[in-house]
Short mmCIF file of C-alpha atoms in Angstrom, two decimals:
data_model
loop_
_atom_site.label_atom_id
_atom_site.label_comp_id
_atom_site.label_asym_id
_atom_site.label_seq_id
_atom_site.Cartn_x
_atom_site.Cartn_y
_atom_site.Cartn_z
CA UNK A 220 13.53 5.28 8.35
CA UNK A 221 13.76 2.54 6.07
CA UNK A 222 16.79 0.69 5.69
CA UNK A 223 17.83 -2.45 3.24
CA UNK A 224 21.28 -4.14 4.04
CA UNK A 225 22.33 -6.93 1.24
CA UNK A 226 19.05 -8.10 0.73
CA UNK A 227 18.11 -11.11 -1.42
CA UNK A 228 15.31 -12.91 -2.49
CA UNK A 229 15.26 -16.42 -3.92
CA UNK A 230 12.37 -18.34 -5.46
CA UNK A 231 14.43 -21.42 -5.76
CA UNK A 232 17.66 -20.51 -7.51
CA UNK A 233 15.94 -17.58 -9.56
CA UNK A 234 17.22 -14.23 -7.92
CA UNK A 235 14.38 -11.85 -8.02
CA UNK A 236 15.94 -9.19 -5.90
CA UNK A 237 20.15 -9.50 -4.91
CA UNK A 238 22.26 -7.89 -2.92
CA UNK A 239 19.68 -4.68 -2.47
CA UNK A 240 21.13 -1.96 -0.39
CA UNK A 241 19.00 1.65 0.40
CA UNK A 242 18.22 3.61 2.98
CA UNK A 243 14.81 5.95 3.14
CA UNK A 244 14.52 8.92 5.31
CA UNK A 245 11.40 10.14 7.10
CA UNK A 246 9.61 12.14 5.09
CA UNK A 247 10.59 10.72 1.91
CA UNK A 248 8.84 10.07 -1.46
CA UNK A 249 10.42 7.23 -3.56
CA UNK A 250 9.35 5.34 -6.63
CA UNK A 251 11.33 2.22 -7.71
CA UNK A 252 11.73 2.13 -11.55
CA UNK A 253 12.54 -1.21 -13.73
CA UNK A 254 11.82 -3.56 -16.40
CA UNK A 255 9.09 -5.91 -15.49
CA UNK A 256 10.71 -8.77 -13.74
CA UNK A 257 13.34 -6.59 -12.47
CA UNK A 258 12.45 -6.83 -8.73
CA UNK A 259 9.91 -4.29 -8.15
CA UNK A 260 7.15 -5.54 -6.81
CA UNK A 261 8.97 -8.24 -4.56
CA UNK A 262 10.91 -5.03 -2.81
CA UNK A 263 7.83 -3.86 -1.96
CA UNK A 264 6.67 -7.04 -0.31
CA UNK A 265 9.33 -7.50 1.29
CA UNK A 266 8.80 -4.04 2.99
CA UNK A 267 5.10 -5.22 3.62
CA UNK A 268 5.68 -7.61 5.35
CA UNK A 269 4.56 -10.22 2.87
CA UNK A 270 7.97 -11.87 1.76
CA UNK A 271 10.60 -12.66 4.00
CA UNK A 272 13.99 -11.60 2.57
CA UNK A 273 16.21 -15.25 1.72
CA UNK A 274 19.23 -12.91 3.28
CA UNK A 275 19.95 -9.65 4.63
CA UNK A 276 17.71 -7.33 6.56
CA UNK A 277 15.62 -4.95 6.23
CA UNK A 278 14.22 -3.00 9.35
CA UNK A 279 11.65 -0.09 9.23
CA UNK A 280 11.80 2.33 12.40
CA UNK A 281 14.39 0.08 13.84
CA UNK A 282 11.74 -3.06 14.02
CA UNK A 283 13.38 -6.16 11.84
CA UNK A 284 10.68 -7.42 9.40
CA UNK A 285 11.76 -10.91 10.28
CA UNK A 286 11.61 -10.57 14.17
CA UNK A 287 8.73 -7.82 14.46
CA UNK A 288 6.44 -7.82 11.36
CA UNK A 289 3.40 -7.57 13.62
CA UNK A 290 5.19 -4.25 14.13
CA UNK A 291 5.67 -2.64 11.24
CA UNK A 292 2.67 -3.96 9.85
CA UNK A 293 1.21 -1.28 12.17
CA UNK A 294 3.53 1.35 10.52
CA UNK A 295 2.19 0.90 7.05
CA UNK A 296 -0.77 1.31 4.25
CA UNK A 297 0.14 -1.16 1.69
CA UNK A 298 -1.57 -1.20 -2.07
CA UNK A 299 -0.86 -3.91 -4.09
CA UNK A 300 -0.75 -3.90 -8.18
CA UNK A 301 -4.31 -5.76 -8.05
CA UNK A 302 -6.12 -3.88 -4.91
CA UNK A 303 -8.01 -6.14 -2.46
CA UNK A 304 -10.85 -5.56 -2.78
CA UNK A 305 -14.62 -6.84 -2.87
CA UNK A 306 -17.15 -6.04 -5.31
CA UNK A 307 -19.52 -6.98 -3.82
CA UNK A 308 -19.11 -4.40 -0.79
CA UNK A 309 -20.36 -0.97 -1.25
CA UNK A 310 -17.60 1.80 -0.80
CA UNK A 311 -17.72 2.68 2.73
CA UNK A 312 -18.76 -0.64 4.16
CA UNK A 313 -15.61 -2.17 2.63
CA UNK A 314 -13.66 0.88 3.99
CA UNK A 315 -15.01 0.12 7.53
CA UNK A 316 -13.87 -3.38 7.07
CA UNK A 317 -10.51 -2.08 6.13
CA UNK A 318 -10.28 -0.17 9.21
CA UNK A 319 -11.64 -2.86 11.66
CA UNK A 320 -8.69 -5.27 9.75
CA UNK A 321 -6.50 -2.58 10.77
CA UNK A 322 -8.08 -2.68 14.44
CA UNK A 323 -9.91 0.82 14.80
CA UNK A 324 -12.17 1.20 16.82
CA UNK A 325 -15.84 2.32 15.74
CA UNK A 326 -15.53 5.93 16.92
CA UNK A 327 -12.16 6.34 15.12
CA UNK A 328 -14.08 5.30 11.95
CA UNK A 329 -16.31 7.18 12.47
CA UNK A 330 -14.44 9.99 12.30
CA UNK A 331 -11.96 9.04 9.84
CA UNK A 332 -14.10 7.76 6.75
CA UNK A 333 -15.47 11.18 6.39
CA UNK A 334 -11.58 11.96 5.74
CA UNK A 335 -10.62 9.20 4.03
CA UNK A 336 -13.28 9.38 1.51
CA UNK A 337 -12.84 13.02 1.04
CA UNK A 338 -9.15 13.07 0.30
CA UNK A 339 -9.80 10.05 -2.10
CA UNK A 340 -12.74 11.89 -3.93
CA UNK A 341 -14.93 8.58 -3.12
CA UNK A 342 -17.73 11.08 -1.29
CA UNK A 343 -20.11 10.72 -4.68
CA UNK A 344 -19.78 6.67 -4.67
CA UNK A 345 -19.98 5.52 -0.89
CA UNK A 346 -22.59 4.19 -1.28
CA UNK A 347 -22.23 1.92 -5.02
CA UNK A 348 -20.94 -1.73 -4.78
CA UNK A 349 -17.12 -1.45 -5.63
CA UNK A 350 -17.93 -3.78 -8.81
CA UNK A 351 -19.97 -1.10 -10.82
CA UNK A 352 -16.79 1.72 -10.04
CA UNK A 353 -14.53 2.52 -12.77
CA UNK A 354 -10.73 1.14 -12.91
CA UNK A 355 -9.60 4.79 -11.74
CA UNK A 356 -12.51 4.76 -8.88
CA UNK A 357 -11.28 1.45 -8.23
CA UNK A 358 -7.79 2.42 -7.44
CA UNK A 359 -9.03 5.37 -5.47
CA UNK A 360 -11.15 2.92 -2.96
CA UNK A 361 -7.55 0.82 -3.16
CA UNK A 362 -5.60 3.68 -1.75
CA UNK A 363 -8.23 4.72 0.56
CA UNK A 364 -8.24 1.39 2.11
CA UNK A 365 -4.20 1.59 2.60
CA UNK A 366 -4.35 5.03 4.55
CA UNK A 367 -8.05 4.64 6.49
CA UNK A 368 -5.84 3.84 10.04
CA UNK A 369 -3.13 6.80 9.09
CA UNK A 370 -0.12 4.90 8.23
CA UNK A 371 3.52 6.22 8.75
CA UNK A 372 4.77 4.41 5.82
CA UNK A 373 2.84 4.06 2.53
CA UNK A 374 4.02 1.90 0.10
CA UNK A 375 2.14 1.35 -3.25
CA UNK A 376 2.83 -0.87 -6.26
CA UNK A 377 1.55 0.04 -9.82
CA UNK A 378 -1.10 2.80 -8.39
CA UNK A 379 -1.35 4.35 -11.93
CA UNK A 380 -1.27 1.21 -14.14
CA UNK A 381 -4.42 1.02 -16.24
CA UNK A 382 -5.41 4.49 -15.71
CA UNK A 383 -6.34 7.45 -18.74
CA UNK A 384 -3.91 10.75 -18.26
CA UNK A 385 -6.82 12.60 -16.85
CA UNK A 386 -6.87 10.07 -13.69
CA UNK A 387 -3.01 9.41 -14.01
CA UNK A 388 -2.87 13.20 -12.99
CA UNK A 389 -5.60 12.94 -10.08
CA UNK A 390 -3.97 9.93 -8.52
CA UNK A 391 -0.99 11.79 -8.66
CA UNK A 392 -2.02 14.61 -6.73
CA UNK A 393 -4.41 11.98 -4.27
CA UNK A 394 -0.75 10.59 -3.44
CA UNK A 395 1.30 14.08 -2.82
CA UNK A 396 -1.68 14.52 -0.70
#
């Protein structure tokens, strides 16, 4: 369960999020919808771990992201708007750096990339250097590197931005999934 009491956010005195109250129950699916600038993306950092709130709370499974982020940075598979990632790397190496970040050991990778890579349709491409994907395969090595250690929590920011309607509908189903 995630739960926001009276949270604010200041950069200086610019307010990007105030006086945010929700709750989210296991097992939930919410989106956040809003103007650009409207406080979006800093809720979702703020759930990540990233951004500390300026006041309120916000806990996830009880743990306070102020007192206990190591904690609930366990809990989650974050995605940014721009994913993290390194072009350089082919597919499944930067996967299984992903998933040593995320402190898995190298038998639980090797049974999970098999997984990972099927569910995100990145099979075909394991073995290309992220730099020569497409946008939409792009996004797809993005989300795989948020769930690779099995997250309770996924939060992602922007997943379909940039995509055509043909992978706006994939990466919908790839997140249902």
């Amino acid at each position: 369960m995630i739960v926001v009491d009276r949270v604010s956010k200041f950069y200086g005195r610019n307010a990007a999020v105030r006086d945010l109250d929700f709750r989210i129950e296991e097992g939930e699916c919410v989106g956040f919808l809003g103007l650009n600038g409207a406080g979006k993306s800093t809720t979702l950092r703020l759930l990540s771990c990233l951004l500390l709130p300026t006041s309120g709370r916000v806990t996830i499974r009880g743990f306070d992201v102020e007192e206990q982020p190591h904690e609930i940075r366990k809990l989650i598979g974050y995605l940014p708007d721009e994913p993290p990632l390194y072009p350089e790397m082919r597919v499944e190496e930067f996967l299984r750096f992903a998933g040593k970040l995320r402190r898995m050991s190298a038998e639980q990778l090797q049974l999970r990339l098999p997984k990972v890579m099927a569910q995100t349709g990145l099979e075909a491409v394991r073995d290309q250097t992220i730099g020569t994907l497409s946008h939409g395969y792009q996004q797809r090595v993005g989300i795989a590197q948020a769930i690779v250690h099995e997250p309770a929590l996924l939060i992602l920011d922007e997943p379909i931005q940039g995509l055509d309607p043909v992978q706006i509908v994939e990466m919908r189903a790839l997140i249902r999934s």
